[in-house]
Amino acid sequence: MAEFNLPYSEAADRNKDPILGVLAEHFADRKDVLEIGSGTAQHAVHFASRLPHLVWHCSDVSENLYSIEQRLSQSALPNLAGAIEFDIAGAWPIRQYSAVFTANSLHIMSWNNVERLFEGLPRLLHRDGKFIVYGPFNEHGRYTSESNRLFDLQLKQVHPERGLRAIEDVMALARCAGLGLLADRVMPANNRCLVWQSMR
Ligand SMILES: C[S@@+](CC[C@H](N)C(=O)[O-])C[C@H]1O[C@@H](n2cnc3c(N)ncnc32)[C@H](O)[C@@H]1O
């Protein structure tokens, strides 16, 4: 049978340890995590191996599921659940999780889907559920770095609905979804990690 080359993201390799630091702190009391937009699943394997008290559930749009499953089975970690198909614009999982995590996805999905994500979060999270988002944001109507400005241009060239989001807009969606901000961590390479907990 032909060998399948797993997709690989250099960025995911670079940022996995800084993100792990935030997850280790804020997911210490969690049992299960749904990851939205798992991508290459490098994060999932790294986090599940370092945080064995968590059952990590990958999800993504259908075209990424095969490679995610390949990486998960290669890792053979007991706390990695099978990946599920989850497109924010499509059918949503019916179960709830004690935490939801997503990295580098809010600038890839359309703004409509970012809104849908926050609207739907209360259905995905247990009463005291936590939500962590990692990625680059704009703030005070400005790019936070020249590299983020160039990245935003590249994103919009690929698809006009992509682009860095204003952190204030995302915070407003979180408030409407009944989420209280626990932490806003500045991360390497002009990224942020935002941690919320459901107040409902
Ligand atoms: C830049 S990749 C990030 C992958 C991974 N989280 C990481 O940080 O390496 C963006 C991810 O968002 C996912 N995504 C984009 N639109 C989505 C949608 N509508 N619903 C769910 N996932 C989506 C993509 O399929 C992809 O896995």
JSON list of N, CA, C and O in Angstrom, two decimals, residues 91-113:
[
{"chain": "A", "resi": 91, "resn": "ALA", "atom": "N", "xyz": [-23.56, 20.42, 10.96]},
{"chain": "A", "resi": 91, "resn": "ALA", "atom": "CA", "xyz": [-24.20, 19.80, 12.14]},
{"chain": "A", "resi": 91, "resn": "ALA", "atom": "C", "xyz": [-23.24, 19.84, 13.33]},
{"chain": "A", "resi": 91, "resn": "ALA", "atom": "O", "xyz": [-22.04, 19.60, 13.17]},
{"chain": "A", "resi": 92, "resn": "TRP", "atom": "N", "xyz": [-23.79, 20.13, 14.50]},
{"chain": "A", "resi": 92, "resn": "TRP", "atom": "CA", "xyz": [-22.97, 20.25, 15.72]},
{"chain": "A", "resi": 92, "resn": "TRP", "atom": "C", "xyz": [-23.02, 18.97, 16.55]},
{"chain": "A", "resi": 92, "resn": "TRP", "atom": "O", "xyz": [-24.03, 18.26, 16.55]},
{"chain": "A", "resi": 93, "resn": "PRO", "atom": "N", "xyz": [-21.93, 18.68, 17.30]},
{"chain": "A", "resi": 93, "resn": "PRO", "atom": "CA", "xyz": [-21.97, 17.53, 18.21]},
{"chain": "A", "resi": 93, "resn": "PRO", "atom": "C", "xyz": [-23.11, 17.69, 19.20]},
{"chain": "A", "resi": 93, "resn": "PRO", "atom": "O", "xyz": [-23.44, 18.83, 19.59]},
{"chain": "A", "resi": 94, "resn": "ILE", "atom": "N", "xyz": [-23.69, 16.56, 19.62]},
{"chain": "A", "resi": 94, "resn": "ILE", "atom": "CA", "xyz": [-24.82, 16.69, 20.55]},
{"chain": "A", "resi": 94, "resn": "ILE", "atom": "C", "xyz": [-24.37, 16.55, 22.01]},
{"chain": "A", "resi": 94, "resn": "ILE", "atom": "O", "xyz": [-25.11, 16.85, 22.91]},
{"chain": "A", "resi": 95, "resn": "ARG", "atom": "N", "xyz": [-23.15, 16.10, 22.25]},
{"chain": "A", "resi": 95, "resn": "ARG", "atom": "CA", "xyz": [-22.71, 15.95, 23.64]},
{"chain": "A", "resi": 95, "resn": "ARG", "atom": "C", "xyz": [-22.00, 17.21, 24.14]},
{"chain": "A", "resi": 95, "resn": "ARG", "atom": "O", "xyz": [-21.74, 18.14, 23.36]},
{"chain": "A", "resi": 96, "resn": "GLN", "atom": "N", "xyz": [-21.74, 17.22, 25.43]},
{"chain": "A", "resi": 96, "resn": "GLN", "atom": "CA", "xyz": [-21.06, 18.39, 26.01]},
{"chain": "A", "resi": 96, "resn": "GLN", "atom": "C", "xyz": [-19.68, 17.98, 26.53]},
{"chain": "A", "resi": 96, "resn": "GLN", "atom": "O", "xyz": [-19.43, 16.81, 26.80]},
{"chain": "A", "resi": 97, "resn": "TYR", "atom": "N", "xyz": [-18.82, 18.98, 26.70]},
{"chain": "A", "resi": 97, "resn": "TYR", "atom": "CA", "xyz": [-17.43, 18.76, 27.12]},
{"chain": "A", "resi": 97, "resn": "TYR", "atom": "C", "xyz": [-17.13, 19.71, 28.28]},
{"chain": "A", "resi": 97, "resn": "TYR", "atom": "O", "xyz": [-17.73, 20.76, 28.40]},
{"chain": "A", "resi": 98, "resn": "SER", "atom": "N", "xyz": [-16.11, 19.34, 29.06]},
{"chain": "A", "resi": 98, "resn": "SER", "atom": "CA", "xyz": [-15.75, 20.26, 30.16]},
{"chain": "A", "resi": 98, "resn": "SER", "atom": "C", "xyz": [-14.85, 21.39, 29.64]},
{"chain": "A", "resi": 98, "resn": "SER", "atom": "O", "xyz": [-14.64, 22.38, 30.34]},
{"chain": "A", "resi": 99, "resn": "ALA", "atom": "N", "xyz": [-14.32, 21.24, 28.40]},
{"chain": "A", "resi": 99, "resn": "ALA", "atom": "CA", "xyz": [-13.52, 22.32, 27.81]},
{"chain": "A", "resi": 99, "resn": "ALA", "atom": "C", "xyz": [-13.55, 22.21, 26.29]},
{"chain": "A", "resi": 99, "resn": "ALA", "atom": "O", "xyz": [-13.71, 21.13, 25.73]},
{"chain": "A", "resi": 100, "resn": "VAL", "atom": "N", "xyz": [-13.38, 23.36, 25.66]},
{"chain": "A", "resi": 100, "resn": "VAL", "atom": "CA", "xyz": [-13.24, 23.44, 24.20]},
{"chain": "A", "resi": 100, "resn": "VAL", "atom": "C", "xyz": [-11.98, 24.26, 23.93]},
{"chain": "A", "resi": 100, "resn": "VAL", "atom": "O", "xyz": [-11.69, 25.23, 24.65]},
{"chain": "A", "resi": 101, "resn": "PHE", "atom": "N", "xyz": [-11.22, 23.82, 22.92]},
{"chain": "A", "resi": 101, "resn": "PHE", "atom": "CA", "xyz": [-9.97, 24.50, 22.57]},
{"chain": "A", "resi": 101, "resn": "PHE", "atom": "C", "xyz": [-9.92, 24.68, 21.06]},
{"chain": "A", "resi": 101, "resn": "PHE", "atom": "O", "xyz": [-10.33, 23.79, 20.31]},
{"chain": "A", "resi": 102, "resn": "THR", "atom": "N", "xyz": [-9.41, 25.82, 20.62]},
{"chain": "A", "resi": 102, "resn": "THR", "atom": "CA", "xyz": [-9.15, 25.99, 19.19]},
{"chain": "A", "resi": 102, "resn": "THR", "atom": "C", "xyz": [-7.95, 26.89, 18.98]},
{"chain": "A", "resi": 102, "resn": "THR", "atom": "O", "xyz": [-7.75, 27.87, 19.71]},
{"chain": "A", "resi": 103, "resn": "ALA", "atom": "N", "xyz": [-7.11, 26.53, 18.01]},
{"chain": "A", "resi": 103, "resn": "ALA", "atom": "CA", "xyz": [-5.90, 27.31, 17.72]},
{"chain": "A", "resi": 103, "resn": "ALA", "atom": "C", "xyz": [-5.90, 27.71, 16.25]},
{"chain": "A", "resi": 103, "resn": "ALA", "atom": "O", "xyz": [-6.17, 26.88, 15.36]},
{"chain": "A", "resi": 104, "resn": "ASN", "atom": "N", "xyz": [-5.61, 28.96, 16.02]},
{"chain": "A", "resi": 104, "resn": "ASN", "atom": "CA", "xyz": [-5.39, 29.45, 14.64]},
{"chain": "A", "resi": 104, "resn": "ASN", "atom": "C", "xyz": [-6.55, 29.16, 13.70]},
{"chain": "A", "resi": 104, "resn": "ASN", "atom": "O", "xyz": [-6.34, 28.89, 12.52]},
{"chain": "A", "resi": 105, "resn": "SER", "atom": "N", "xyz": [-7.75, 29.20, 14.23]},
{"chain": "A", "resi": 105, "resn": "SER", "atom": "CA", "xyz": [-8.90, 28.91, 13.37]},
{"chain": "A", "resi": 105, "resn": "SER", "atom": "C", "xyz": [-9.81, 30.12, 13.16]},
{"chain": "A", "resi": 105, "resn": "SER", "atom": "O", "xyz": [-10.49, 30.20, 12.14]},
{"chain": "A", "resi": 106, "resn": "LEU", "atom": "N", "xyz": [-9.82, 31.09, 14.09]},
{"chain": "A", "resi": 106, "resn": "LEU", "atom": "CA", "xyz": [-10.78, 32.19, 13.96]},
{"chain": "A", "resi": 106, "resn": "LEU", "atom": "C", "xyz": [-10.47, 33.08, 12.75]},
{"chain": "A", "resi": 106, "resn": "LEU", "atom": "O", "xyz": [-11.36, 33.72, 12.20]},
{"chain": "A", "resi": 107, "resn": "HIS", "atom": "N", "xyz": [-9.18, 33.12, 12.34]},
{"chain": "A", "resi": 107, "resn": "HIS", "atom": "CA", "xyz": [-8.84, 33.94, 11.17]},
{"chain": "A", "resi": 107, "resn": "HIS", "atom": "C", "xyz": [-8.96, 33.15, 9.87]},
{"chain": "A", "resi": 107, "resn": "HIS", "atom": "O", "xyz": [-8.79, 33.71, 8.79]},
{"chain": "A", "resi": 108, "resn": "ILE", "atom": "N", "xyz": [-9.26, 31.85, 9.98]},
{"chain": "A", "resi": 108, "resn": "ILE", "atom": "CA", "xyz": [-9.43, 31.02, 8.78]},
{"chain": "A", "resi": 108, "resn": "ILE", "atom": "C", "xyz": [-10.92, 30.90, 8.45]},
{"chain": "A", "resi": 108, "resn": "ILE", "atom": "O", "xyz": [-11.33, 31.05, 7.29]},
{"chain": "A", "resi": 109, "resn": "MET", "atom": "N", "xyz": [-11.75, 30.65, 9.46]},
{"chain": "A", "resi": 109, "resn": "MET", "atom": "CA", "xyz": [-13.19, 30.57, 9.18]},
{"chain": "A", "resi": 109, "resn": "MET", "atom": "C", "xyz": [-13.75, 31.98, 8.96]},
{"chain": "A", "resi": 109, "resn": "MET", "atom": "O", "xyz": [-13.14, 32.98, 9.35]},
{"chain": "A", "resi": 110, "resn": "SER", "atom": "N", "xyz": [-14.91, 32.05, 8.29]},
{"chain": "A", "resi": 110, "resn": "SER", "atom": "CA", "xyz": [-15.52, 33.36, 8.02]},
{"chain": "A", "resi": 110, "resn": "SER", "atom": "C", "xyz": [-15.97, 34.00, 9.34]},
{"chain": "A", "resi": 110, "resn": "SER", "atom": "O", "xyz": [-16.16, 33.29, 10.35]},
{"chain": "A", "resi": 111, "resn": "TRP", "atom": "N", "xyz": [-16.19, 35.29, 9.34]},
{"chain": "A", "resi": 111, "resn": "TRP", "atom": "CA", "xyz": [-16.68, 35.96, 10.54]},
{"chain": "A", "resi": 111, "resn": "TRP", "atom": "C", "xyz": [-18.05, 35.41, 10.95]},
{"chain": "A", "resi": 111, "resn": "TRP", "atom": "O", "xyz": [-18.35, 35.25, 12.14]},
{"chain": "A", "resi": 112, "resn": "ASN", "atom": "N", "xyz": [-18.90, 35.08, 9.94]},
{"chain": "A", "resi": 112, "resn": "ASN", "atom": "CA", "xyz": [-20.20, 34.46, 10.26]},
{"chain": "A", "resi": 112, "resn": "ASN", "atom": "C", "xyz": [-20.00, 33.19, 11.08]},
{"chain": "A", "resi": 112, "resn": "ASN", "atom": "O", "xyz": [-20.75, 32.92, 12.01]},
{"chain": "A", "resi": 113, "resn": "ASN", "atom": "N", "xyz": [-18.99, 32.41, 10.71]},
{"chain": "A", "resi": 113, "resn": "ASN", "atom": "CA", "xyz": [-18.74, 31.17, 11.45]},
{"chain": "A", "resi": 113, "resn": "ASN", "atom": "C", "xyz": [-18.14, 31.44, 12.83]},
{"chain": "A", "resi": 113, "resn": "ASN", "atom": "O", "xyz": [-18.41, 30.68, 13.77]}
]
